Amino acid sequence: MRAGEGSSGNSEFHIQNEDFPALPGATHLESTHSQLKSGNSDNVVQDARYLDRSNIEKLGIITSPDGLVKNIPPTMLADQFGMAGLLTFLRAIELDPQIVGLALGHDLTNLGLNLNAPERNVYATFAGPWSDVSCRVQDMDTKVTFERQFDLAVLSFLFFNQLLSLQVPDEYMTNLSIRDKLPGIKLNKLSEDVLFYLFYNCPGEIYQMAAANELYGRDWRFHKTQCVWLTRSQYGVVKEQTSVFERGSYNVFDPTQWRKVRIFLNQRE
């Protein structure tokens, strides 16, 4: 703004552009006004729609009290398990704070995890999310450390150092001295109850296959349809028998009751 030259009573003011800069969007409004004068109303409508769409995108995800979620970006999951569902929940807890624990979980510091410690080796103290107390030394699994440290080459040296740092009493470290002196398991000396225990409690291990092989040698057969072990009853007779079919009385081992049950059924080879 500058004062014009002349007498003091007739001073004039000349407004410069830098004195009153245009407001944001003024250029677009001026162009819109000129388009209206020139008759380009279609371009004005398209620009208005573009502005509305861009303003809605800037608002982000829109949630309503009835649970309806709008304006979800196309690259985001549109179900309740993604960020949109989490955002809906975070906005809902402002109205009902009691539902916070249902989705956000619990504070890890209350479970025995000291996240503020400089060293966060939680294996030495953390007993699991369902334990109320910290893990004790006698509760640690040291089998990997003292039994297989020479067999598992894939484990790093740092991992062994961490496990070997546990203060385990010397009287418990007996595996290295007796591992080669223990006799092998003789399955033919075990009772059927022990064989069934190995079969049902060692799934996918060599003990399960060895127990199944021993049960097969004792005339037990595994029924593929019923998924049970059965053998011919000593007090029953086979009613009908062919090369692929057999019908009669059998003793079936029931793992839920852990006993033998006598039933009458049909069996195919």
XYZ file of C-alpha atoms in Angstrom:
269
model
C 0.000 0.000 0.000
C 1.432 3.393 -1.009
C 0.307 7.000 -0.466
C 0.081 9.076 -3.605
C 2.074 12.310 -3.997
C 0.244 15.651 -3.659
C -1.216 17.848 -0.967
C -1.828 16.456 2.448
C -5.584 17.025 2.153
C -6.003 15.153 -1.125
C -3.897 12.040 -0.423
C -4.801 8.939 -2.365
C -4.088 5.272 -1.717
C -3.141 2.738 -4.355
C -3.714 -0.957 -3.440
C -0.936 -3.249 -4.534
C -1.320 -7.005 -5.112
C 1.206 -7.873 -2.425
C -0.787 -5.913 0.177
C -3.853 -8.171 -0.113
C -2.847 -11.560 -1.533
C -5.566 -13.746 -2.956
C -7.129 -16.307 -0.648
C -6.587 -20.022 -1.353
C -8.975 -21.170 -4.020
C -9.612 -17.716 -5.359
C -8.030 -18.567 -8.686
C -10.308 -21.585 -9.024
C -13.354 -19.453 -8.179
C -12.383 -16.838 -10.724
C -11.956 -19.503 -13.405
C -15.285 -21.037 -12.418
C -16.984 -17.657 -12.682
C -15.458 -17.069 -16.102
C -16.608 -20.535 -17.221
C -20.159 -19.748 -16.132
C -20.091 -16.553 -18.175
C -18.759 -18.380 -21.214
C -21.397 -21.111 -20.919
C -19.113 -24.040 -20.009
C -21.469 -25.333 -17.317
C -20.478 -28.988 -17.874
C -16.897 -28.292 -16.856
C -18.104 -26.506 -13.746
C -20.214 -29.488 -12.708
C -17.279 -31.853 -13.224
C -15.001 -29.618 -11.175
C -17.569 -29.478 -8.388
C -17.830 -33.270 -8.334
C -14.055 -33.571 -8.254
C -13.869 -31.179 -5.303
C -16.554 -33.098 -3.413
C -14.802 -36.401 -4.058
C -11.411 -35.043 -3.015
C -12.875 -33.549 0.159
C -14.480 -36.884 1.076
C -11.179 -38.699 0.501
C -9.425 -36.287 2.811
C -11.924 -37.108 5.566
C -10.762 -40.743 5.622
C -12.911 -43.619 6.850
C -16.359 -42.486 7.925
C -18.152 -44.453 10.650
C -21.732 -44.000 11.740
C -23.315 -44.889 15.116
C -25.317 -47.708 13.513
C -22.081 -49.506 12.552
C -22.019 -48.516 8.872
C -18.506 -47.799 7.549
C -18.003 -45.683 4.435
C -15.158 -44.264 2.375
C -12.871 -47.299 2.817
C -9.831 -47.051 0.512
C -9.722 -49.720 -2.227
C -6.367 -51.018 -0.976
C -7.683 -51.710 2.552
C -9.508 -54.789 3.803
C -13.221 -54.086 4.017
C -14.006 -56.624 6.752
C -13.948 -56.424 10.537
C -10.461 -57.936 10.773
C -8.555 -55.133 9.020
C -7.639 -51.570 9.887
C -11.164 -50.415 9.104
C -12.565 -52.725 11.751
C -9.951 -51.624 14.267
C -10.715 -47.959 13.592
C -14.421 -48.635 14.078
C -13.667 -50.274 17.405
C -11.416 -47.447 18.575
C -14.164 -44.956 17.868
C -16.741 -47.167 19.570
C -14.814 -47.376 22.848
C -15.273 -43.657 23.293
C -18.933 -44.425 23.972
C -18.441 -47.717 25.837
C -15.005 -48.021 27.545
C -15.896 -51.448 29.000
C -15.285 -53.192 25.671
C -11.624 -52.175 25.528
C -10.314 -55.461 26.945
C -12.223 -57.556 24.415
C -10.121 -56.476 21.436
C -7.022 -54.664 22.620
C -6.014 -57.464 24.982
C -4.038 -57.043 28.184
C -1.051 -55.041 29.270
C 2.068 -57.150 28.720
C 3.731 -55.681 31.787
C 1.056 -57.312 33.935
C 2.031 -60.719 32.525
C 5.601 -60.550 33.814
C 7.239 -58.909 30.798
C 9.535 -56.063 31.749
C 9.554 -54.143 28.479
C 11.547 -51.295 30.011
C 14.583 -53.483 30.761
C 17.692 -52.933 28.589
C 17.897 -56.692 27.822
C 14.607 -58.246 26.778
C 15.457 -61.938 26.991
C 12.001 -62.983 28.139
C 12.751 -66.720 27.898
C 14.393 -66.681 31.347
C 11.345 -65.378 33.215
C 8.235 -65.493 31.013
C 6.203 -68.624 31.758
C 3.493 -68.006 29.175
C 0.294 -65.984 28.891
C -1.666 -68.418 31.073
C 0.759 -68.415 33.995
C 0.318 -66.177 37.028
C 3.968 -66.346 38.127
C 7.332 -66.022 36.442
C 9.151 -69.072 35.164
C 11.433 -70.837 37.621
C 14.749 -72.456 36.755
C 13.425 -75.964 37.303
C 10.580 -75.215 34.911
C 12.918 -74.434 32.020
C 13.290 -76.957 29.215
C 17.024 -77.684 29.110
C 16.738 -80.761 26.930
C 17.910 -78.926 23.830
C 20.885 -77.534 25.714
C 22.368 -80.631 27.300
C 21.083 -83.478 25.158
C 21.229 -82.211 21.606
C 23.775 -79.425 21.637
C 26.186 -81.569 19.594
C 23.497 -82.774 17.196
C 21.646 -79.583 16.231
C 24.124 -77.733 14.068
C 21.477 -75.275 12.907
C 21.342 -73.566 16.288
C 23.566 -70.533 16.547
C 26.360 -70.105 19.061
C 24.575 -67.141 20.614
C 21.487 -69.223 21.283
C 23.567 -71.834 23.092
C 25.223 -69.183 25.213
C 21.844 -67.938 26.325
C 20.668 -71.421 27.266
C 23.922 -72.384 28.955
C 23.708 -69.257 31.087
C 20.812 -70.810 33.038
C 21.743 -71.772 36.574
C 20.839 -75.466 36.499
C 22.187 -77.561 39.403
C 24.896 -80.050 38.458
C 22.979 -82.997 39.881
C 20.358 -82.532 37.170
C 22.919 -82.674 34.342
C 23.076 -86.454 34.060
C 21.968 -86.984 30.495
C 25.400 -86.660 28.893
C 26.838 -89.335 31.166
C 24.052 -91.913 30.882
C 22.639 -91.348 27.388
C 24.784 -94.109 25.851
C 24.351 -96.495 28.769
C 20.563 -96.799 28.738
C 19.252 -100.009 27.123
C 16.924 -99.837 24.164
C 13.177 -100.131 24.587
C 11.939 -103.680 24.015
C 8.406 -103.285 22.716
C 7.715 -107.011 22.881
C 8.067 -106.792 26.660
C 5.489 -104.022 27.015
C 1.838 -104.624 27.761
C -0.908 -103.664 25.355
C -1.925 -100.801 27.619
C 1.539 -99.238 27.270
C 1.509 -99.757 23.504
C -1.824 -97.980 23.190
C -0.442 -95.172 25.338
C 2.523 -94.743 22.984
C 0.273 -94.826 19.922
C -2.203 -92.178 21.110
C 0.257 -89.909 22.953
C 3.126 -89.823 20.441
C 1.454 -88.743 17.185
C 3.793 -88.375 14.245
C 6.768 -89.837 16.141
C 8.715 -93.038 15.684
C 7.225 -94.372 18.921
C 3.753 -94.314 17.370
C 4.901 -96.294 14.349
C 6.791 -98.787 16.513
C 3.776 -99.280 18.791
C 1.482 -99.785 15.788
C 3.856 -102.360 14.341
C 3.942 -104.258 17.644
C 0.140 -104.167 17.944
C -0.135 -105.525 14.407
C 2.141 -108.385 15.375
C -0.198 -109.176 18.267
C -3.152 -109.599 15.866
C -4.563 -106.088 16.349
C -5.881 -104.273 13.274
C -6.633 -100.571 12.839
C -10.083 -99.932 11.342
C -9.671 -97.093 8.817
C -13.353 -96.116 8.851
C -14.003 -96.312 12.592
C -10.424 -95.212 13.441
C -10.131 -97.746 16.259
C -7.962 -100.755 17.056
C -9.740 -104.108 17.077
C -8.978 -107.798 17.329
C -11.005 -110.990 17.196
C -12.809 -111.866 20.379
C -11.655 -115.000 22.107
C -15.218 -115.900 23.055
C -16.881 -115.091 19.757
C -16.840 -116.749 16.380
C -16.645 -115.296 12.903
C -20.122 -115.415 11.399
C -19.094 -114.767 7.821
C -15.679 -114.546 6.190
C -14.478 -114.026 2.607
C -11.239 -112.875 1.038
C -12.151 -109.188 1.507
C -14.921 -109.261 4.118
C -15.343 -110.498 7.658
C -18.248 -110.249 10.095
C -18.240 -111.309 13.713
C -17.495 -110.362 17.334
C -14.461 -108.205 18.070
C -12.710 -106.540 20.974
C -12.304 -102.833 20.255
C -10.037 -100.578 22.275
C -11.887 -97.389 23.258
C -9.343 -94.581 23.927
C -11.954 -92.370 25.598
C -12.796 -95.004 28.229
C -9.336 -96.595 27.987
C -10.633 -100.150 27.996
C -11.562 -102.943 25.622
C -15.157 -103.100 24.448
C -16.743 -106.142 22.819
C -18.875 -105.277 19.778
C -20.278 -106.973 16.697
C -19.319 -105.368 13.382
C -18.346 -105.889 9.782
C -14.712 -105.581 8.721
C -13.137 -105.396 5.303
C -9.573 -106.399 4.656
